[in-house]
N, CA, C and O atoms as a DFTB+ gen file, in Angstrom:
480 C
 N C O
     1  1      11.587     -48.890     -26.503
     2  2      10.396     -48.061     -26.606
     3  2      10.630     -46.962     -27.633
     4  3      11.669     -46.302     -27.638
     5  1       9.646     -46.783     -28.497
     6  2       9.692     -45.702     -29.477
     7  2       8.653     -44.664     -29.093
     8  3       7.478     -44.981     -28.911
     9  1       9.101     -43.412     -28.969
    10  2       8.246     -42.342     -28.468
    11  2       8.300     -41.143     -29.408
    12  3       9.353     -40.811     -29.951
    13  1       7.150     -40.500     -29.591
    14  2       7.091     -39.221     -30.301
    15  2       6.825     -38.138     -29.256
    16  3       5.888     -38.244     -28.464
    17  1       7.655     -37.102     -29.262
    18  2       7.456     -35.944     -28.393
    19  2       6.980     -34.799     -29.281
    20  3       7.714     -34.327     -30.149
    21  1       5.729     -34.354     -29.053
    22  2       5.115     -33.311     -29.868
    23  2       4.950     -32.036     -29.051
    24  3       4.250     -32.016     -28.038
    25  1       5.604     -30.978     -29.507
    26  2       5.477     -29.662     -28.870
    27  2       5.947     -28.647     -29.892
    28  3       6.918     -28.887     -30.609
    29  1       5.255     -27.500     -29.965
    30  2       5.654     -26.494     -30.946
    31  2       6.917     -25.748     -30.522
    32  3       7.501     -25.024     -31.329
    33  1       7.346     -25.911     -29.278
    34  2       8.582     -25.295     -28.799
    35  2       9.712     -26.310     -28.817
    36  3       9.663     -27.315     -28.108
    37  1      10.741     -26.045     -29.637
    38  2      11.901     -26.942     -29.688
    39  2      12.546     -27.050     -28.314
    40  3      12.959     -28.133     -27.901
    41  1      12.633     -25.925     -27.603
    42  2      13.225     -25.935     -26.259
    43  2      12.437     -26.865     -25.342
    44  3      13.023     -27.647     -24.593
    45  1      11.110     -26.779     -25.399
    46  2      10.295     -27.648     -24.532
    47  2      10.438     -29.111     -24.934
    48  3      10.451     -29.981     -24.063
    49  1      10.545     -29.408     -26.231
    50  2      10.777     -30.802     -26.649
    51  2      12.084     -31.310     -26.044
    52  3      12.156     -32.444     -25.571
    53  1      13.109     -30.470     -26.062
    54  2      14.407     -30.866     -25.493
    55  2      14.303     -31.073     -23.982
    56  3      14.928     -31.984     -23.440
    57  1      13.523     -30.239     -23.302
    58  2      13.334     -30.396     -21.854
    59  2      12.613     -31.710     -21.553
    60  3      12.990     -32.429     -20.627
    61  1      11.582     -32.022     -22.330
    62  2      10.855     -33.281     -22.132
    63  2      11.796     -34.466     -22.357
    64  3      11.801     -35.411     -21.569
    65  1      12.584     -34.420     -23.420
    66  2      13.513     -35.512     -23.722
    67  2      14.557     -35.647     -22.610
    68  3      14.869     -36.756     -22.175
    69  1      15.092     -34.513     -22.154
    70  2      16.076     -34.556     -21.059
    71  2      15.446     -35.138     -19.789
    72  3      16.074     -35.930     -19.086
    73  1      14.211     -34.743     -19.501
    74  2      13.531     -35.252     -18.308
    75  2      13.267     -36.752     -18.435
    76  3      13.381     -37.483     -17.451
    77  1      12.918     -37.216     -19.627
    78  2      12.761     -38.665     -19.841
    79  2      14.062     -39.393     -19.518
    80  3      14.049     -40.427     -18.850
    81  1      15.182     -38.853     -19.990
    82  2      16.490     -39.486     -19.723
    83  2      16.789     -39.492     -18.227
    84  3      17.250     -40.493     -17.677
    85  1      16.516     -38.340     -17.565
    86  2      16.759     -38.248     -16.123
    87  2      15.862     -39.204     -15.342
    88  3      16.222     -39.649     -14.253
    89  1      14.705     -39.517     -15.895
    90  2      13.769     -40.427     -15.239
    91  2      14.148     -41.894     -15.461
    92  3      13.508     -42.795     -14.918
    93  1      15.186     -42.126     -16.257
    94  2      15.650     -43.491     -16.470
    95  2      15.248     -44.104     -17.796
    96  3      15.414     -45.305     -18.008
    97  1      14.720     -43.281     -18.688
    98  2      14.276     -43.789     -19.990
    99  2      15.244     -43.384     -21.107
   100  3      14.821     -43.070     -22.220
   101  1      16.525     -43.394     -20.804
   102  2      17.547     -42.945     -21.742
   103  2      17.709     -43.807     -22.974
   104  3      18.263     -43.362     -23.979
   105  1      17.227     -45.044     -22.904
   106  2      17.376     -45.946     -24.057
   107  2      16.189     -45.848     -25.011
   108  3      16.146     -46.565     -26.011
   109  1      15.231     -44.978     -24.722
   110  2      14.077     -44.825     -25.605
   111  2      14.478     -44.113     -26.883
   112  3      15.290     -43.188     -26.865
   113  1      13.905     -44.550     -27.987
   114  2      14.122     -43.913     -29.288
   115  2      13.070     -42.820     -29.450
   116  3      11.874     -43.098     -29.539
   117  1      13.540     -41.564     -29.488
   118  2      12.617     -40.424     -29.503
   119  2      12.613     -39.734     -30.866
   120  3      13.666     -39.434     -31.428
   121  1      11.411     -39.490     -31.384
   122  2      11.212     -38.705     -32.592
   123  2      10.481     -37.432     -32.175
   124  3       9.561     -37.477     -31.358
   125  1      10.891     -36.305     -32.734
   126  2      10.267     -35.031     -32.388
   127  2       9.276     -34.604     -33.471
   128  3       9.484     -34.830     -34.663
   129  1       8.185     -33.975     -33.007
   130  2       7.192     -33.387     -33.913
   131  2       6.926     -31.972     -33.432
   132  3       6.811     -31.728     -32.231
   133  1       6.827     -31.030     -34.382
   134  2       6.681     -29.623     -34.011
   135  2       5.225     -29.154     -33.933
   136  3       4.959     -28.001     -33.594
   137  1       4.288     -30.047     -34.246
   138  2       2.860     -29.720     -34.091
   139  2       2.051     -31.012     -34.127
   140  3       2.580     -32.090     -34.401
   141  1       0.760     -30.878     -33.846
   142  2      -0.095     -32.056     -33.789
   143  2      -0.255     -32.769     -35.117
   144  3      -0.317     -33.998     -35.160
   145  1      -0.322     -32.006     -36.209
   146  2      -0.487     -32.622     -37.530
   147  2       0.723     -33.479     -37.875
   148  3       0.583     -34.590     -38.385
   149  1       1.912     -32.955     -37.593
   150  2       3.140     -33.722     -37.846
   151  2       3.175     -34.964     -36.951
   152  3       3.561     -36.045     -37.394
   153  1       2.771     -34.801     -35.702
   154  2       2.759     -35.930     -34.774
   155  2       1.792     -37.013     -35.230
   156  3       2.099     -38.202     -35.138
   157  1       0.624     -36.608     -35.722
   158  2      -0.364     -37.580     -36.200
   159  2       0.188     -38.365     -37.378
   160  3       0.072     -39.589     -37.427
   161  1       0.784     -37.660     -38.319
   162  2       1.378     -38.318     -39.494
   163  2       2.466     -39.312     -39.065
   164  3       2.496     -40.446     -39.542
   165  1       3.352     -38.883     -38.168
   166  2       4.424     -39.755     -37.686
   167  2       3.862     -40.955     -36.927
   168  3       4.315     -42.084     -37.118
   169  1       2.874     -40.707     -36.067
   170  2       2.306     -41.788     -35.252
   171  2       1.644     -42.850     -36.123
   172  3       1.791     -44.045     -35.868
   173  1       0.915     -42.418     -37.149
   174  2       0.252     -43.386     -38.024
   175  2       1.267     -44.165     -38.849
   176  3       1.059     -45.343     -39.138
   177  1       2.365     -43.513     -39.230
   178  2       3.386     -44.174     -40.043
   179  2       4.282     -45.086     -39.209
   180  3       4.630     -46.185     -39.642
   181  1       4.654     -44.630     -38.015
   182  2       5.653     -45.352     -37.218
   183  2       5.066     -46.270     -36.150
   184  3       5.755     -47.165     -35.660
   185  1       3.797     -46.060     -35.780
   186  2       3.170     -46.830     -34.715
   187  2       4.072     -46.907     -33.475
   188  3       4.472     -47.998     -33.067
   189  1       4.392     -45.760     -32.879
   190  2       5.273     -45.757     -31.708
   191  2       4.581     -46.380     -30.493
   192  3       3.380     -46.653     -30.516
   193  1       5.356     -46.598     -29.442
   194  2       4.815     -47.165     -28.211
   195  2       4.090     -46.114     -27.378
   196  3       3.263     -46.451     -26.530
   197  1       4.403     -44.829     -27.621
   198  2       3.801     -43.751     -26.839
   199  2       3.985     -42.426     -27.566
   200  3       5.014     -42.202     -28.204
   201  1       2.990     -41.546     -27.470
   202  2       3.103     -40.161     -27.913
   203  2       2.968     -39.287     -26.674
   204  3       2.015     -39.422     -25.907
   205  1       3.936     -38.386     -26.484
   206  2       3.871     -37.378     -25.429
   207  2       3.605     -36.054     -26.124
   208  3       4.428     -35.584     -26.909
   209  1       2.458     -35.452     -25.838
   210  2       2.035     -34.279     -26.598
   211  2       1.716     -33.093     -25.708
   212  3       1.155     -33.233     -24.622
   213  1       2.095     -31.914     -26.205
   214  2       1.633     -30.666     -25.620
   215  2       0.144     -30.537     -25.975
   216  3      -0.351     -31.233     -26.861
   217  1      -0.555     -29.649     -25.282
   218  2      -1.973     -29.443     -25.574
   219  2      -2.149     -28.359     -26.638
   220  3      -2.842     -28.564     -27.634
   221  1      -1.516     -27.206     -26.419
   222  2      -1.679     -26.053     -27.314
   223  2      -0.564     -26.009     -28.341
   224  3       0.586     -25.716     -28.016
   225  1      -0.919     -26.304     -29.589
   226  2       0.046     -26.269     -30.692
   227  2      -0.658     -25.729     -31.928
   228  3      -1.876     -25.848     -32.056
   229  1       0.113     -25.133     -32.843
   230  2      -0.496     -24.673     -34.100
   231  2      -0.816     -25.857     -35.016
   232  3      -0.327     -26.969     -34.813
   233  1      -1.631     -25.599     -36.005
   234  2      -2.037     -26.565     -37.033
   235  2      -2.975     -27.641     -36.504
   236  3      -4.010     -27.914     -37.113
   237  1      -2.626     -28.253     -35.377
   238  2      -3.492     -29.260     -34.757
   239  2      -3.114     -29.312     -33.285
   240  3      -1.949     -29.524     -32.949
   241  1      -4.092     -29.122     -32.408
   242  2      -3.818     -29.170     -30.970
   243  2      -3.603     -30.614     -30.517
   244  3      -3.833     -31.561     -31.270
   245  1      -3.165     -30.754     -29.292
   246  2      -2.968     -32.092     -28.745
   247  2      -4.254     -32.892     -28.660
   248  3      -4.261     -34.091     -28.939
   249  1      -5.350     -32.233     -28.273
   250  2      -6.616     -32.965     -28.171
   251  2      -7.108     -33.350     -29.567
   252  3      -7.707     -34.411     -29.739
   253  1      -6.860     -32.491     -30.572
   254  2      -7.207     -32.854     -31.955
   255  2      -6.339     -34.010     -32.443
   256  3      -6.806     -34.871     -33.188
   257  1      -5.083     -34.025     -32.024
   258  2      -4.190     -35.147     -32.344
   259  2      -4.748     -36.439     -31.770
   260  3      -4.822     -37.454     -32.464
   261  1      -5.141     -36.400     -30.498
   262  2      -5.709     -37.589     -29.858
   263  2      -6.973     -38.043     -30.581
   264  3      -7.168     -39.235     -30.818
   265  1      -7.824     -37.090     -30.927
   266  2      -9.058     -37.430     -31.660
   267  2      -8.743     -38.006     -33.037
   268  3      -9.432     -38.910     -33.509
   269  1      -7.695     -37.476     -33.684
   270  2      -7.284     -38.000     -34.988
   271  2      -6.792     -39.439     -34.892
   272  3      -7.105     -40.269     -35.746
   273  1      -6.024     -39.727     -33.854
   274  2      -5.563     -41.107     -33.635
   275  2      -6.765     -42.024     -33.415
   276  3      -6.850     -43.102     -34.004
   277  1      -7.693     -41.585     -32.559
   278  2      -8.883     -42.391     -32.278
   279  2      -9.708     -42.624     -33.536
   280  3     -10.166     -43.740     -33.784
   281  1      -9.898     -41.567     -34.336
   282  2     -10.718     -41.659     -35.545
   283  2     -10.101     -42.597     -36.579
   284  3     -10.814     -43.219     -37.367
   285  1      -8.764     -42.695     -36.570
   286  2      -8.081     -43.554     -37.546
   287  2      -8.107     -45.020     -37.130
   288  3      -7.716     -45.898     -37.898
   289  1      -8.571     -45.278     -35.910
   290  2      -8.558     -46.647     -35.412
   291  2      -7.227     -47.024     -34.791
   292  3      -7.031     -48.171     -34.390
   293  1      -6.313     -46.072     -34.709
   294  2      -4.999     -46.333     -34.132
   295  2      -5.113     -46.587     -32.643
   296  3      -5.941     -45.984     -31.961
   297  1      -4.276     -47.483     -32.142
   298  2      -4.242     -47.754     -30.708
   299  2      -2.968     -47.217     -30.085
   300  3      -2.586     -47.642     -28.995
   301  1      -2.295     -46.279     -30.768
   302  2      -1.086     -45.662     -30.225
   303  2      -1.482     -44.877     -28.978
   304  3      -2.330     -43.987     -29.058
   305  1      -0.881     -45.191     -27.819
   306  2      -1.237     -44.483     -26.592
   307  2      -0.655     -43.071     -26.562
   308  3       0.440     -42.824     -27.067
   309  1      -1.412     -42.146     -25.959
   310  2      -0.991     -40.757     -25.887
   311  2      -1.148     -40.245     -24.465
   312  3      -2.137     -40.523     -23.787
   313  1      -0.146     -39.489     -24.034
   314  2      -0.220     -38.778     -22.761
   315  2       0.149     -37.329     -22.999
   316  3       0.950     -37.020     -23.882
   317  1      -0.430     -36.445     -22.215
   318  2      -0.151     -35.017     -22.355
   319  2       0.933     -34.580     -21.376
   320  3       0.956     -35.000     -20.219
   321  1       1.833     -33.723     -21.867
   322  2       2.812     -33.019     -21.046
   323  2       2.589     -31.557     -21.396
   324  3       3.027     -31.090     -22.447
   325  1       1.903     -30.832     -20.509
   326  2       1.381     -29.536     -20.891
   327  2       1.236     -28.592     -19.704
   328  3       1.235     -29.026     -18.552
   329  1       1.117     -27.327     -19.987
   330  2       0.867     -26.343     -18.933
   331  2      -0.607     -26.315     -18.559
   332  3      -0.996     -25.665     -17.589
   333  1      -1.419     -27.018     -19.326
   334  2      -2.864     -27.056     -19.084
   335  2      -3.198     -28.169     -18.104
   336  3      -3.374     -29.319     -18.505
   337  1      -3.288     -27.835     -16.819
   338  2      -3.533     -28.882     -15.837
   339  2      -4.827     -28.731     -15.074
   340  3      -4.986     -29.323     -14.007
   341  1      -5.769     -27.938     -15.605
   342  2      -7.030     -27.702     -14.893
   343  2      -7.837     -28.999     -14.808
   344  3      -7.658     -29.905     -15.622
   345  1      -8.719     -29.076     -13.820
   346  2      -9.574     -30.268     -13.716
   347  2     -10.377     -30.512     -14.999
   348  3     -10.569     -31.661     -15.398
   349  1     -10.847     -29.434     -15.648
   350  2     -11.626     -29.595     -16.879
   351  2     -10.764     -30.212     -17.990
   352  3     -11.221     -31.089     -18.722
   353  1      -9.516     -29.746     -18.106
   354  2      -8.618     -30.288     -19.129
   355  2      -8.310     -31.753     -18.845
   356  3      -8.307     -32.582     -19.754
   357  1      -8.054     -32.065     -17.583
   358  2      -7.776     -33.457     -17.203
   359  2      -8.970     -34.352     -17.530
   360  3      -8.808     -35.460     -18.042
   361  1     -10.171     -33.857     -17.227
   362  2     -11.390     -34.622     -17.497
   363  2     -11.571     -34.839     -18.998
   364  3     -11.902     -35.942     -19.434
   365  1     -11.354     -33.785     -19.789
   366  2     -11.475     -33.902     -21.237
   367  2     -10.437     -34.886     -21.785
   368  3     -10.760     -35.742     -22.609
   369  1      -9.200     -34.758     -21.328
   370  2      -8.134     -35.664     -21.779
   371  2      -8.501     -37.118     -21.477
   372  3      -8.364     -37.993     -22.332
   373  1      -8.964     -37.359     -20.263
   374  2      -9.331     -38.720     -19.866
   375  2     -10.516     -39.232     -20.682
   376  3     -10.519     -40.381     -21.123
   377  1     -11.527     -38.375     -20.884
   378  2     -12.716     -38.812     -21.621
   379  2     -12.397     -39.140     -23.078
   380  3     -13.077     -39.960     -23.694
   381  1     -11.364     -38.501     -23.630
   382  2     -10.971     -38.755     -25.018
   383  2      -9.982     -39.930     -25.129
   384  3      -9.616     -40.337     -26.232
   385  1      -9.555     -40.470     -23.974
   386  2      -8.713     -41.659     -24.007
   387  2      -7.234     -41.438     -23.749
   388  3      -6.431     -42.347     -23.963
   389  1      -6.850     -40.233     -23.286
   390  2      -5.434     -40.012     -22.950
   391  2      -5.061     -40.873     -21.754
   392  3      -5.873     -41.092     -20.855
   393  1      -3.824     -41.360     -21.752
   394  2      -3.350     -42.181     -20.636
   395  2      -3.121     -41.354     -19.380
   396  3      -3.360     -41.820     -18.266
   397  1      -2.653     -40.117     -19.567
   398  2      -2.311     -39.270     -18.429
   399  2      -2.147     -37.838     -18.881
   400  3      -2.113     -37.543     -20.076
   401  1      -2.046     -36.950     -17.903
   402  2      -1.720     -35.554     -18.158
   403  2      -0.712     -35.146     -17.095
   404  3      -1.036     -35.103     -15.908
   405  1       0.498     -34.849     -17.518
   406  2       1.546     -34.351     -16.625
   407  2       1.615     -32.843     -16.848
   408  3       1.861     -32.386     -17.964
   409  1       1.396     -32.077     -15.786
   410  2       1.386     -30.622     -15.905
   411  2       2.786     -30.055     -15.707
   412  3       3.554     -30.525     -14.868
   413  1       3.100     -29.020     -16.510
   414  2       4.356     -28.294     -16.356
   415  2       4.205     -27.362     -15.156
   416  3       3.100     -26.868     -14.930
   417  1       5.241     -27.095     -14.381
   418  2       6.570     -27.704     -14.493
   419  2       6.540     -29.130     -13.958
   420  3       5.777     -29.442     -13.045
   421  1       7.368     -29.985     -14.528
   422  2       7.388     -31.391     -14.151
   423  2       8.799     -31.791     -13.737
   424  3       9.763     -31.060     -13.966
   425  1       8.898     -32.960     -13.126
   426  2      10.176     -33.485     -12.647
   427  2      10.368     -34.905     -13.176
   428  3       9.412     -35.539     -13.622
   429  1      11.610     -35.405     -13.128
   430  2      11.816     -36.809     -13.480
   431  2      10.949     -37.740     -12.627
   432  3      10.447     -38.747     -13.126
   433  1      10.770     -37.404     -11.333
   434  2       9.926     -38.232     -10.463
   435  2       8.481     -38.272     -10.957
   436  3       7.835     -39.319     -10.908
   437  1       7.975     -37.129     -11.433
   438  2       6.605     -37.094     -11.957
   439  2       6.487     -38.001     -13.180
   440  3       5.486     -38.697     -13.348
   441  1       7.506     -37.990     -14.026
   442  2       7.494     -38.877     -15.198
   443  2       7.513     -40.340     -14.749
   444  3       6.717     -41.151     -15.223
   445  1       8.431     -40.673     -13.828
   446  2       8.549     -42.066     -13.360
   447  2       7.250     -42.553     -12.734
   448  3       6.773     -43.641     -13.058
   449  1       6.668     -41.743     -11.826
   450  2       5.465     -42.191     -11.117
   451  2       4.264     -42.317     -12.054
   452  3       3.334     -43.074     -11.776
   453  1       4.283     -41.579     -13.156
   454  2       3.184     -41.646     -14.123
   455  2       3.407     -42.749     -15.158
   456  3       2.475     -43.476     -15.503
   457  1       4.634     -42.874     -15.649
   458  2       4.916     -43.787     -16.768
   459  2       5.219     -45.210     -16.307
   460  3       4.792     -46.164     -16.957
   461  1       5.948     -45.376     -15.196
   462  2       6.316     -46.723     -14.752
   463  2       5.124     -47.695     -14.623
   464  3       5.222     -48.837     -15.071
   465  1       4.001     -47.261     -14.019
   466  2       2.853     -48.193     -13.914
   467  2       2.339     -48.643     -15.287
   468  3       1.814     -49.749     -15.417
   469  1       2.488     -47.795     -16.308
   470  2       2.023     -48.155     -17.644
   471  2       2.928     -49.199     -18.294
   472  3       2.503     -49.940     -19.181
   473  1       4.177     -49.246     -17.843
   474  2       5.139     -50.179     -18.421
   475  2       5.079     -51.548     -17.768
   476  3       5.588     -52.529     -18.310
   477  1       4.453     -51.609     -16.598
   478  2       4.405     -52.855     -15.827
   479  2       3.494     -53.894     -16.457
   480  3       3.350     -54.994     -15.924
């Protein structure tokens, strides 16, 4: 599996990557992006199996990233890993085609229970 982890915080990208490993996804090839624009460019070029994106980022937000992928005709799946877990945010994410929204703070179990069904 090839995954892009997009978050403007390097520390948070490392936490997401560590949590993926703890959840049993240690063999995944992870590329980091520091904002939505960088993630969009990488996703269109690399066609990864999944993008894990923060919601609030400079240059391009996570929802703008998702809209950019959709507008390009890309079928790269995207899920949010973000502090934004309100019902309105979840509804917006779902309506725009996000696979899921995992709210911070998160655990390896939350990753497994959310991601495993998508891999089946």
